[in-house]
Coordinates of C-alpha atoms in Angstrom, one line a residue:
M1 CA -4.2 7.2 5.3
L2 CA -5.6 4.5 7.7
T3 CA -8.6 2.7 6.4
L4 CA -10.9 0.1 7.7
P5 CA -10.3 -3.4 6.5
T6 CA -12.7 -4.7 3.8
I7 CA -13.7 -8.4 3.6
L8 CA -15.4 -10.2 0.8
T9 CA -18.4 -12.5 0.8
S10 CA -18.0 -16.0 -0.6
Q11 CA -19.3 -14.6 -3.9
G12 CA -16.5 -12.1 -4.0
S13 CA -18.6 -9.0 -3.4
P14 CA -17.5 -6.5 -0.7
M15 CA -19.1 -6.6 2.7
P16 CA -19.3 -3.6 5.1
P17 CA -16.0 -2.7 6.7
R18 CA -15.1 -4.6 9.9
L19 CA -15.6 -2.0 12.7
P20 CA -13.3 -1.8 15.7
P21 CA -14.6 -2.7 19.2
H22 CA -17.6 -0.8 20.6
V23 CA -18.3 0.9 17.3
V24 CA -21.8 0.5 15.8
M25 CA -23.3 1.6 12.5
V26 CA -26.9 2.7 12.1
R27 CA -28.8 3.9 9.1
N28 CA -31.5 6.5 8.8
K29 CA -34.6 6.3 6.7
T30 CA -32.7 7.2 3.5
G31 CA -30.1 4.5 4.2
R32 CA -27.3 6.9 5.1
P33 CA -25.0 5.3 7.6
Y34 CA -24.0 6.9 10.9
Y35 CA -21.2 5.6 13.2
Y36 CA -21.1 5.8 17.0
L37 CA -18.8 4.6 19.8
H38 CA -21.1 2.9 22.4
R39 CA -19.0 1.3 25.1
F40 CA -20.7 -1.6 27.0
R41 CA -23.9 -1.3 24.9
G42 CA -26.7 -3.4 26.3
T43 CA -25.2 -3.7 29.8
A44 CA -25.7 -1.9 33.1
R45 CA -22.3 -0.2 32.4
A46 CA -23.4 1.2 29.1
E47 CA -21.9 4.7 28.4
P48 CA -23.5 7.5 26.3
R49 CA -23.1 7.1 22.5
I50 CA -20.4 9.3 20.9
R51 CA -20.8 10.2 17.2
L52 CA -17.8 9.4 15.0
P53 CA -16.9 10.6 11.5
D54 CA -17.7 8.3 8.6
P55 CA -14.7 5.9 8.3
E56 CA -15.3 5.5 4.6
V57 CA -15.3 9.3 3.9
E58 CA -12.9 10.5 6.6
P59 CA -10.8 7.5 7.7
D60 CA -8.0 9.6 9.4
A61 CA -10.6 11.7 11.3
F62 CA -12.5 8.5 12.3
W63 CA -9.4 6.9 13.8
L64 CA -8.4 10.0 15.7
A65 CA -11.9 10.5 17.1
Y66 CA -12.1 6.8 18.0
A67 CA -8.7 6.8 19.8
D68 CA -9.7 10.0 21.7
A69 CA -13.1 8.5 22.8
M70 CA -11.5 5.3 23.8
R71 CA -8.8 7.2 25.7
L72 CA -6.1 5.5 23.6
P73 CA -2.8 6.9 22.2
P74 CA -3.6 8.5 18.8
P75 CA -2.7 6.1 15.9
R76 CA 0.5 6.9 14.0
I77 CA -0.2 8.0 10.5
R78 CA 2.6 6.6 8.3
T79 CA 4.6 8.9 6.2
D80 CA 6.5 6.3 4.1
T81 CA 3.6 5.0 2.0
I82 CA 2.8 5.4 -1.7
E83 CA 0.0 7.7 -0.7
A84 CA 2.3 10.0 1.3
L85 CA 4.8 10.0 -1.7
F86 CA 2.1 11.1 -4.1
D87 CA 1.0 13.8 -1.7
A88 CA 4.5 15.1 -1.6
W89 CA 4.9 14.9 -5.3
R90 CA 1.7 16.9 -5.8
G91 CA 3.2 19.7 -3.7
S92 CA 6.4 19.8 -5.7
P93 CA 7.5 22.4 -8.4
E94 CA 7.5 19.6 -10.9
W95 CA 3.8 19.1 -10.4
T96 CA 2.8 22.8 -10.2
S97 CA 4.7 23.5 -13.4
M98 CA 2.4 21.1 -15.3
K99 CA -0.5 22.4 -17.3
A100 CA -3.9 22.0 -15.6
S101 CA -5.0 19.5 -18.2
T102 CA -1.9 17.4 -17.6
Q103 CA -2.5 17.6 -13.8
R104 CA -6.1 16.3 -14.3
E105 CA -5.0 13.4 -16.5
W106 CA -2.0 12.4 -14.2
G107 CA -4.2 12.9 -11.2
R108 CA -6.8 10.4 -12.7
L109 CA -4.0 7.8 -13.2
A110 CA -2.6 8.4 -9.8
K111 CA -6.0 7.5 -8.3
K112 CA -5.8 4.1 -10.0
I113 CA -2.3 3.5 -8.6
L114 CA -3.4 4.6 -5.1
S115 CA -6.5 2.3 -5.2
H116 CA -4.1 -0.6 -5.4
W117 CA -1.0 0.6 -3.5
G118 CA -1.9 3.6 -1.4
S119 CA -1.0 2.0 2.0
L120 CA 2.1 0.2 0.8
E121 CA 5.6 1.2 1.8
V122 CA 7.5 3.0 -0.9
K123 CA 10.7 1.2 -0.3
G124 CA 8.9 -2.2 -0.5
I125 CA 7.9 -1.8 -4.1
E126 CA 9.8 -4.1 -6.4
P127 CA 9.8 -4.5 -10.2
K128 CA 7.7 -7.7 -9.9
H129 CA 5.0 -5.6 -8.2
V130 CA 5.2 -3.0 -11.0
L131 CA 4.8 -5.8 -13.5
A132 CA 1.8 -7.1 -11.7
L133 CA 0.2 -3.7 -11.7
R134 CA 0.9 -3.2 -15.4
D135 CA -0.6 -6.6 -16.2
H136 CA -3.7 -5.9 -14.2
Y137 CA -4.6 -3.5 -17.0
A138 CA -3.4 -5.6 -19.8
D139 CA -6.8 -5.6 -21.4
R140 CA -6.4 -1.8 -21.6
P141 CA -2.8 -1.4 -22.8
A142 CA -3.0 2.4 -23.2
T143 CA -4.1 2.7 -19.6
A144 CA -1.4 0.3 -18.5
N145 CA 1.3 2.2 -20.2
N146 CA 0.1 5.6 -19.0
I147 CA 0.1 4.2 -15.4
L148 CA 3.7 3.0 -15.9
R149 CA 4.6 6.5 -17.2
V150 CA 3.1 8.3 -14.2
L151 CA 4.5 5.8 -11.6
G152 CA 7.9 5.8 -13.3
S153 CA 8.0 9.6 -13.1
V154 CA 7.0 9.7 -9.4
M155 CA 9.5 7.0 -8.5
S156 CA 12.3 8.8 -10.4
W157 CA 11.3 12.0 -8.5
S158 CA 11.5 10.1 -5.2
V159 CA 15.0 8.8 -5.5
P160 CA 17.1 12.0 -5.0
R161 CA 14.7 12.9 -2.2
G162 CA 15.5 9.8 -0.1
W163 CA 12.2 7.9 -0.5
R164 CA 14.0 4.9 -2.1
E165 CA 17.4 4.1 -3.7
D166 CA 16.2 3.2 -7.2
N167 CA 13.3 3.4 -9.7
P168 CA 11.5 0.0 -9.9
C169 CA 9.9 1.0 -13.2
R170 CA 13.3 1.6 -15.0
E171 CA 13.4 -1.7 -16.8
M172 CA 9.7 -2.1 -17.3
K173 CA 8.6 -2.3 -20.9
A174 CA 5.4 -0.9 -22.2
L175 CA 2.7 -3.2 -23.6
K176 CA 2.3 -3.5 -27.3
G177 CA -0.6 -1.6 -28.8
G178 CA -0.8 0.7 -25.8
D179 CA 0.1 4.0 -27.5
G180 CA -3.5 5.0 -27.4
Y181 CA -3.1 7.2 -30.5
E182 CA -3.2 5.2 -33.7
P183 CA -2.5 7.2 -36.9
W184 CA -5.4 7.7 -39.2
P185 CA -5.1 5.6 -42.5
W186 CA -5.6 7.6 -45.6
D187 CA -8.9 5.9 -46.4
V188 CA -10.3 7.3 -43.1
I189 CA -8.9 10.7 -43.9
E190 CA -10.6 10.6 -47.3
T191 CA -13.8 9.5 -45.6
A192 CA -13.6 12.4 -43.2
R193 CA -13.1 14.8 -46.1
A194 CA -16.3 13.4 -47.7
E195 CA -18.5 13.0 -44.7
L196 CA -17.7 15.7 -42.2
R197 CA -19.4 19.0 -42.1
P198 CA -17.0 21.8 -43.3
D199 CA -16.1 23.3 -39.9
L200 CA -15.0 19.9 -38.6
W201 CA -13.1 18.9 -41.7
W202 CA -11.2 22.2 -41.5
A203 CA -10.0 21.2 -38.0
V204 CA -8.9 17.8 -39.3
A205 CA -7.0 19.3 -42.2
L206 CA -5.2 21.8 -40.0
A207 CA -4.2 19.1 -37.5
L208 CA -3.1 16.7 -40.2
Y209 CA -1.0 19.1 -42.3
T210 CA 0.6 20.9 -39.3
G211 CA 1.0 18.0 -36.9
Q212 CA -0.2 20.1 -34.0
R213 CA -2.4 19.3 -31.0
L214 CA -6.1 20.0 -31.1
S215 CA -5.8 22.9 -28.5
D216 CA -3.1 24.6 -30.7
V217 CA -5.1 24.0 -33.9
L218 CA -8.2 25.6 -32.4
A219 CA -6.1 28.6 -31.3
M220 CA -4.5 29.3 -34.7
R221 CA -5.2 32.8 -36.1
W222 CA -5.4 34.2 -39.6
S223 CA -2.8 36.9 -38.5
A224 CA -0.3 34.1 -37.9
I225 CA 0.0 33.4 -41.7
N226 CA 2.6 35.5 -43.3
A227 CA 3.2 36.4 -46.9
G228 CA 5.8 33.8 -47.3
G229 CA 3.3 31.0 -46.7
L230 CA 4.4 30.2 -43.2
L231 CA 2.1 29.6 -40.2
A232 CA 3.4 30.8 -36.8
V233 CA 2.4 28.6 -33.9
K234 CA 3.1 28.9 -30.2
Q235 CA 2.5 25.5 -28.6
G236 CA 0.4 25.8 -25.5
K237 CA 1.9 22.7 -23.8
T238 CA 5.6 23.3 -24.5
G239 CA 5.7 27.1 -25.2
K240 CA 7.7 26.4 -28.4
H241 CA 7.5 28.8 -31.3
L242 CA 7.3 27.2 -34.7
M243 CA 7.1 28.5 -38.3
I244 CA 5.4 25.8 -40.3
P245 CA 5.3 26.0 -44.1
I246 CA 1.7 25.5 -45.4
H247 CA 1.3 22.4 -47.4
R248 CA -0.3 22.9 -50.8
D249 CA -3.4 20.8 -49.9
L250 CA -3.8 22.8 -46.7
R251 CA -3.6 26.0 -48.7
S252 CA -6.5 24.7 -50.8
V253 CA -8.5 24.0 -47.7
L254 CA -7.7 27.5 -46.2
D255 CA -8.8 29.2 -49.4
N256 CA -12.3 27.9 -48.7
V257 CA -12.5 28.7 -45.0
P258 CA -14.6 31.9 -44.4
R259 CA -12.9 34.6 -42.3
R260 CA -15.5 34.9 -39.6
A261 CA -13.3 35.6 -36.6
V262 CA -9.7 36.2 -35.6
T263 CA -9.2 32.4 -35.3
I264 CA -9.1 30.3 -38.4
L265 CA -11.4 27.7 -37.1
T266 CA -14.9 28.6 -36.0
S267 CA -18.1 26.6 -35.3
A268 CA -20.9 26.3 -37.8
E269 CA -22.3 29.5 -36.3
G270 CA -19.1 31.4 -37.0
I271 CA -18.0 31.6 -33.3
P272 CA -14.4 30.6 -32.3
W273 CA -14.3 27.2 -30.7
R274 CA -14.0 27.0 -27.0
G275 CA -15.4 24.1 -25.0
G276 CA -17.8 22.9 -27.7
F277 CA -15.5 21.3 -30.2
Q278 CA -15.2 18.0 -28.5
T279 CA -19.0 17.7 -28.1
A280 CA -19.5 18.4 -31.8
W281 CA -16.7 16.0 -32.7
R282 CA -18.1 13.1 -30.7
K283 CA -21.5 13.7 -32.2
H284 CA -20.5 14.1 -35.9
R285 CA -17.2 12.2 -36.3
P286 CA -17.2 9.7 -39.2
R287 CA -18.4 6.2 -38.6
L288 CA -15.0 4.7 -39.6
V289 CA -13.3 6.8 -36.9
V290 CA -15.5 5.2 -34.3
E291 CA -15.3 1.7 -35.6
R292 CA -11.5 1.7 -35.8
G293 CA -11.2 3.3 -32.3
L294 CA -9.3 6.3 -33.6
V295 CA -9.0 9.6 -31.8
F296 CA -8.5 13.2 -33.0
H297 CA -4.9 13.2 -31.5
G298 CA -4.0 10.4 -33.9
L299 CA -3.9 13.0 -36.7
R300 CA -0.7 14.3 -35.1
K301 CA 0.8 10.8 -35.4
S302 CA -0.5 10.6 -39.0
A303 CA 1.6 13.7 -39.8
V304 CA 4.7 12.2 -38.3
V305 CA 4.3 8.9 -40.1
T306 CA 3.5 10.5 -43.4
L307 CA 6.5 12.8 -43.2
L308 CA 8.8 9.9 -42.3
E309 CA 7.5 7.8 -45.1
A310 CA 8.2 10.8 -47.5
G311 CA 11.8 10.4 -46.5
C312 CA 12.1 13.3 -44.0
T313 CA 14.7 13.0 -41.2
D314 CA 13.7 12.9 -37.5
A315 CA 15.1 16.5 -37.2
E316 CA 13.0 17.7 -40.2
V317 CA 9.8 16.1 -38.7
A318 CA 10.6 17.6 -35.3
A319 CA 10.9 21.0 -36.9
I320 CA 7.3 20.8 -38.0
T321 CA 5.6 19.1 -35.0
G322 CA 7.7 20.6 -32.3
Q323 CA 8.3 17.2 -30.7
S324 CA 11.7 15.9 -29.5
R325 CA 13.5 13.7 -31.9
A326 CA 13.1 10.8 -29.5
M327 CA 9.4 11.3 -29.6
V328 CA 9.4 11.4 -33.4
E329 CA 11.4 8.2 -33.4
W330 CA 8.8 6.7 -31.0
Y331 CA 5.9 7.7 -33.2
G332 CA 7.9 6.5 -36.2
R333 CA 7.4 2.9 -35.2
M334 CA 4.2 3.1 -37.2
V335 CA 6.0 4.0 -40.4
N336 CA 5.2 1.8 -43.3
Q337 CA 8.3 -0.3 -43.8
Q338 CA 7.5 -1.3 -47.3
K339 CA 7.2 2.3 -48.5
L340 CA 10.5 3.2 -46.9
A341 CA 12.2 0.2 -48.3
R342 CA 11.0 0.8 -51.8
A343 CA 12.0 4.5 -51.6
A344 CA 15.5 3.4 -50.4
I345 CA 16.0 1.0 -53.3
L346 CA 14.8 3.7 -55.8
K347 CA 17.4 6.1 -54.3
W348 CA 20.1 3.4 -54.6
E349 CA 19.1 2.7 -58.2
S350 CA 19.2 6.4 -59.1
K351 CA 22.8 6.5 -58.1
G352 CA 23.7 3.7 -60.5
G353 CA 25.3 1.6 -57.8

């Protein structure tokens, strides 16, 4: 996309775009800008004004209209830029196969990348540029790492399609503290048990003891619990089918959940949750959750960490959460080393060696 250059004042604030020759901008009574081509304005050779599209809203249309009015060859719109690459990626099967929620999140991150690099040539991006982009968001490590993930995926997608020969993100390391989903410590979980109203605590317990995403927790049905104490889950994001044994503490919670709908979880009014859970959660979540910057999805990581600390293998944890073993290992970086070391020594001592 071709855009007008922007310059800064001495104080660093943006000034209006520098307009090409013979283009003027006027504002109406409400302050809305309008753009016109007015050749030889103020002279005896002045030509009639020609209305142009807003260059800030429709930059490509502006330049095409300007070139036509000036009787110039139309400008060439480059097809080798980061913006062109992202446009192509959004039309690919890889993009269309994503869930709508993932598309929204990746689209939001893509806008951040394009705000910096949209007009740059794809082949000109080097690792040092990726590093600079990552470090620009160093004060928000979760955002920085998510931008790296999106950019790395798009660059990897571009290689076999001839956009460039390598992925400049391949050797780039994520920033520490940028997972975005810290596990909940047990003191916070106990606080949630004591402070939350029942319908919200039931959601916390289901997420914690099954290791599932919120969307899957809210969709769980009573009919999915069989006589053998297993809970059947079909994950919405991956489509995986899981049979999860119900933890004894979760069984105790479920025994106190009233059966008011086909879903296990309902609102305080007894209605299955749809779009209102997040609103209720933001309003009523425990103070400690807010103070420590924890999010609901962190309960999924809490399940992984707790299972690993209990001595479960990566494969055993993955059988419950439905994650890949690599993802379990990634989440497992938060495992309490002292607990595992103590358990290892106890196992060693029990063998008499």
